[in-house]
């Protein structure tokens, strides 16, 4: 990585921290980029751009990939546009400013990375699985949601958080019982699931 890129990425991470933008954790990111390289992934669809950190890191680490990424929050989207430009990745990262549940895409992708509203992962999965190549992968981040998903309900004080955890558990069940996919759950980062479309 070029030195100036490195310092810019550091700035992005500092911005995320200061503005409470939940970017992917370090080990989750290594998992993702290793996975991309190992499986020769070329086309990626990301749901949840935030400020573009994960998309940019995938693009920089994996020179063969191109990424389409969707974000519904305008401030974050504009920040992502700025960051992608700054790192001269406009050719490889396409940013879409829209609610992902309203986006219909024609293209197919080798990997769909779901990292948006955690309560809606099932809906994102169902909206975009038609855009997956025949043996493609759907990877979902934050399956453990800071450890809350494995906690007992009564240990979680906030009602909203309990509802969110229930949704993530429903999504886990949806993946486990989905006959069309083979899903593996990893404790890496904030919990990552990898679902592969069966033949
Ligand atoms: N992938 C990013 C982090 C994304 S954080 C990274 O690791 O760098 C999750 C993002 O998803 C937030 O910015 C949020 O605004 C966005 N989001 C939530 N629901 C969405 C939806 N329905 N459509 C598009 N973006 C959504
Ligand atoms: Mg995440």
JSON list of N, CA and C in Angstrom, two decimals, residues 31-32 35 111-115 137-141 171 192-195:
[
{"chain": "A", "resi": 31, "resn": "UNK", "atom": "N", "xyz": [-10.52, -11.61, 7.55]},
{"chain": "A", "resi": 31, "resn": "UNK", "atom": "CA", "xyz": [-11.28, -12.80, 7.17]},
{"chain": "A", "resi": 31, "resn": "UNK", "atom": "C", "xyz": [-11.88, -12.61, 5.77]},
{"chain": "A", "resi": 32, "resn": "UNK", "atom": "N", "xyz": [-12.52, -11.46, 5.61]},
{"chain": "A", "resi": 32, "resn": "UNK", "atom": "CA", "xyz": [-13.21, -11.15, 4.35]},
{"chain": "A", "resi": 32, "resn": "UNK", "atom": "C", "xyz": [-12.23, -11.10, 3.18]},
{"chain": "A", "resi": 35, "resn": "UNK", "atom": "N", "xyz": [-10.82, -14.46, 2.35]},
{"chain": "A", "resi": 35, "resn": "UNK", "atom": "CA", "xyz": [-11.87, -15.25, 1.72]},
{"chain": "A", "resi": 35, "resn": "UNK", "atom": "C", "xyz": [-11.99, -14.89, 0.23]},
{"chain": "A", "resi": 111, "resn": "UNK", "atom": "N", "xyz": [-20.07, -12.54, -4.74]},
{"chain": "A", "resi": 111, "resn": "UNK", "atom": "CA", "xyz": [-20.19, -12.40, -3.29]},
{"chain": "A", "resi": 111, "resn": "UNK", "atom": "C", "xyz": [-21.13, -11.25, -2.97]},
{"chain": "A", "resi": 112, "resn": "UNK", "atom": "N", "xyz": [-22.08, -11.52, -2.08]},
{"chain": "A", "resi": 112, "resn": "UNK", "atom": "CA", "xyz": [-22.93, -10.44, -1.55]},
{"chain": "A", "resi": 112, "resn": "UNK", "atom": "C", "xyz": [-22.58, -10.30, -0.07]},
{"chain": "A", "resi": 113, "resn": "UNK", "atom": "N", "xyz": [-22.16, -9.10, 0.30]},
{"chain": "A", "resi": 113, "resn": "UNK", "atom": "CA", "xyz": [-21.75, -8.85, 1.69]},
{"chain": "A", "resi": 113, "resn": "UNK", "atom": "C", "xyz": [-22.85, -8.02, 2.35]},
{"chain": "A", "resi": 114, "resn": "UNK", "atom": "N", "xyz": [-23.56, -8.63, 3.29]},
{"chain": "A", "resi": 114, "resn": "UNK", "atom": "CA", "xyz": [-24.67, -7.95, 3.97]},
{"chain": "A", "resi": 114, "resn": "UNK", "atom": "C", "xyz": [-24.16, -7.34, 5.27]},
{"chain": "A", "resi": 115, "resn": "UNK", "atom": "N", "xyz": [-24.20, -6.01, 5.33]},
{"chain": "A", "resi": 115, "resn": "UNK", "atom": "CA", "xyz": [-23.66, -5.30, 6.50]},
{"chain": "A", "resi": 115, "resn": "UNK", "atom": "C", "xyz": [-24.42, -4.00, 6.72]},
{"chain": "A", "resi": 137, "resn": "UNK", "atom": "N", "xyz": [-21.51, -16.71, -2.93]},
{"chain": "A", "resi": 137, "resn": "UNK", "atom": "CA", "xyz": [-21.54, -16.66, -1.47]},
{"chain": "A", "resi": 137, "resn": "UNK", "atom": "C", "xyz": [-22.28, -15.42, -0.97]},
{"chain": "A", "resi": 138, "resn": "UNK", "atom": "N", "xyz": [-22.98, -15.61, 0.14]},
{"chain": "A", "resi": 138, "resn": "UNK", "atom": "CA", "xyz": [-23.54, -14.46, 0.85]},
{"chain": "A", "resi": 138, "resn": "UNK", "atom": "C", "xyz": [-22.88, -14.43, 2.24]},
{"chain": "A", "resi": 139, "resn": "UNK", "atom": "N", "xyz": [-22.17, -13.36, 2.52]},
{"chain": "A", "resi": 139, "resn": "UNK", "atom": "CA", "xyz": [-21.51, -13.22, 3.82]},
{"chain": "A", "resi": 139, "resn": "UNK", "atom": "C", "xyz": [-22.23, -12.14, 4.61]},
{"chain": "A", "resi": 140, "resn": "UNK", "atom": "N", "xyz": [-22.51, -12.41, 5.88]},
{"chain": "A", "resi": 140, "resn": "UNK", "atom": "CA", "xyz": [-23.20, -11.42, 6.71]},
{"chain": "A", "resi": 140, "resn": "UNK", "atom": "C", "xyz": [-22.34, -11.08, 7.92]},
{"chain": "A", "resi": 141, "resn": "UNK", "atom": "N", "xyz": [-22.23, -9.78, 8.20]},
{"chain": "A", "resi": 141, "resn": "UNK", "atom": "CA", "xyz": [-21.42, -9.32, 9.34]},
{"chain": "A", "resi": 141, "resn": "UNK", "atom": "C", "xyz": [-22.30, -9.10, 10.57]},
{"chain": "A", "resi": 171, "resn": "UNK", "atom": "N", "xyz": [-32.72, -14.69, 11.81]},
{"chain": "A", "resi": 171, "resn": "UNK", "atom": "CA", "xyz": [-31.91, -14.75, 10.59]},
{"chain": "A", "resi": 171, "resn": "UNK", "atom": "C", "xyz": [-30.99, -15.98, 10.62]},
{"chain": "A", "resi": 192, "resn": "UNK", "atom": "N", "xyz": [-19.42, -13.71, 11.85]},
{"chain": "A", "resi": 192, "resn": "UNK", "atom": "CA", "xyz": [-19.60, -13.66, 10.40]},
{"chain": "A", "resi": 192, "resn": "UNK", "atom": "C", "xyz": [-20.21, -14.96, 9.93]},
{"chain": "A", "resi": 193, "resn": "UNK", "atom": "N", "xyz": [-21.22, -14.89, 9.06]},
{"chain": "A", "resi": 193, "resn": "UNK", "atom": "CA", "xyz": [-21.75, -16.12, 8.48]},
{"chain": "A", "resi": 193, "resn": "UNK", "atom": "C", "xyz": [-21.42, -16.16, 7.00]},
{"chain": "A", "resi": 194, "resn": "UNK", "atom": "N", "xyz": [-21.11, -17.35, 6.53]},
{"chain": "A", "resi": 194, "resn": "UNK", "atom": "CA", "xyz": [-20.81, -17.55, 5.12]},
{"chain": "A", "resi": 194, "resn": "UNK", "atom": "C", "xyz": [-21.81, -18.57, 4.58]},
{"chain": "A", "resi": 195, "resn": "UNK", "atom": "N", "xyz": [-22.65, -18.15, 3.65]},
{"chain": "A", "resi": 195, "resn": "UNK", "atom": "CA", "xyz": [-23.64, -19.03, 3.05]},
{"chain": "A", "resi": 195, "resn": "UNK", "atom": "C", "xyz": [-23.28, -19.27, 1.60]}
]
